[in-house]
Amino acid sequence: MGVYYVVEPVPLSVTSLLPIVLLPFLGILSTEEVASFYLNNTGLLFMASLMIATAIESSDLHERLAFKCLLTVGTSEGRVLLGLMSITVFMSMWMPNTAVATIMGPMAIALAAKMVMPSYHQVPTNECFKQNGDAGGDHFEVGIGADPSGALIKKNHDLLKKILLLSIAYSSNIGGTGSIIGSSTNILFKGIIDELFPHSTELTSATWMLYNVPPMVICTAIGWMYLWLVIRISRRKAHCLEAKNDIRREIQQQYQRLGSVSFAEYTVLIILAAVILVLFFYKPHFMTGWGDLLKYGNKIKSSSPALAICFLLFVLPKDPRNLHCSEPLVSFKEFSTKMPWGIVILFGGCLSIAEASQRSGLSAIVINTLNGLRDLPSGLVLVLLCFSGCFLTEVVSTYVVTGILTPIISELAVATRVHPLYFLMPVKACCLFAFMLPIATGANAILCDMGRLRTIDMMKMGFVMNVACVMVQLAAIHTIGPLVFDLYRFPSWATRDFGIVSLVGNDTFALSLNATLAEEMVSTTAAAMMTT
């Protein structure tokens, strides 16, 4: 199955059906046990996130937020770039990355056309490098095909279009790290952790956001500065006057076209905020949550409150003034057409394989083959894992990398008596930092096809972003990580009997490993940054 996942002779979702056939016949899991993984809390939480995404798109709330953000930030090239990346990151925290790319891509292409001098735009002669000899008076016309400057304008347009589309690709992938529902692979990752460590209480929606949002903001800022620097260095201006007024006028017209804020937009925004708050304060770990106060709170998983609120999307009308004829905020037909059931099947396949690897002893065999890592500092192992996860997802599906690496890294962490989340959280985030190839993510593929981007351009620029974002995650796990997850203490819920040879040679080393972990993390990260 591993070969099928990597090579993909058939779709991943079809391969993910094989555990239902193989595991019962091999005597590892029963059919009922395997089937239970295919629509559990993980799949239902993914469905809830897609309901919210469908509602946002159906109500045009995404367009209003995007245009309002651009008008607020400004319409110069740098500010348009910042505005696009900011709204894309925010939407990617709550919507599938491919949906965000599909929404924001055409907007970026339209803005690129407005950010260079429009065809035959009147420009004062004293503000330009050259006057057309056929033009009289104080103005001349710049046409894309009229003179050599037209070729330069086209180069400017192509450059800006490429940069804006890359900014959407970068920020949609980065934004997916911000919340558990920001990416379907995040939900898969959480599901695997819940299967491997059923008594774990540290990884919640709240702790996920507390840890991931700061590096998400930093990575977005780095991406903006990097792309803005590329524009400043690479572009060759065919004129000196920017079309700021034209851009603002166009955005203002599009914003006014939406009219006043509708009941549907208000309601969807309130429901989105309610889902965020309910998930955040369910069991935030750092304080008593509402789930802790309920008598049967331990029986409630995150999908239950999320679906309870999302149920309102199918009940509340778009137009409350016309209750009998108004459609609901989201119709089931609309939701079902956008529901990627293949991803739910993929979840089931990965979760069942993770459980089967535990039952069969495969994890023990894999860990015992990693004895060479026992002499390496934990910080160095983390660096290797982060870069491996980052660059593997360029050529292998993120679902496959998450499904394979998460159980192995978990076993490795427990065997070395290192907090599992010390390895898992940064590696999971790095698996979303796939900026180099169109095939790496769905968002990359959509935007590459939309703008006819060259693979070589994505590789050259994406490599810098890959390395920069990995370094941010390495710094985050050493600074924010201990505050959120208490990484310097090996958790009791991670103590398990794997039936393997411990990678820790003796008790003294095991104690000193965690005692010196902080200093080792900082020194290893500094060395890696200097090498890079």
mmCIF file of C-alpha atoms in Angstrom, residues 196-197 413-415 417 491-500:
data_model
loop_
_atom_site.group_PDB
_atom_site.id
_atom_site.type_symbol
_atom_site.label_atom_id
_atom_site.label_comp_id
_atom_site.label_asym_id
_atom_site.label_seq_id
_atom_site.Cartn_x
_atom_site.Cartn_y
_atom_site.Cartn_z
ATOM 1 C CA LEU A 196 -2.085 6.915 19.229
ATOM 2 C CA PHE A 197 -2.467 8.852 22.498
ATOM 3 C CA ALA A 413 9.578 10.438 20.594
ATOM 4 C CA VAL A 414 8.235 8.010 23.185
ATOM 5 C CA ALA A 415 11.196 5.668 22.808
ATOM 6 C CA ARG A 417 11.443 9.990 26.158
ATOM 7 C CA PRO A 491 3.999 13.562 29.696
ATOM 8 C CA SER A 492 2.439 10.665 31.531
ATOM 9 C CA TRP A 493 -0.025 10.047 28.684
ATOM 10 C CA ALA A 494 2.885 9.247 26.373
ATOM 11 C CA THR A 495 4.204 6.437 28.592
ATOM 12 C CA ARG A 496 3.393 3.247 26.756
ATOM 13 C CA ASP A 497 4.847 -0.250 26.376
ATOM 14 C CA PHE A 498 5.784 -0.711 22.717
ATOM 15 C CA GLY A 499 7.690 -3.933 23.142
ATOM 16 C CA ILE A 500 10.784 -2.393 21.546
#
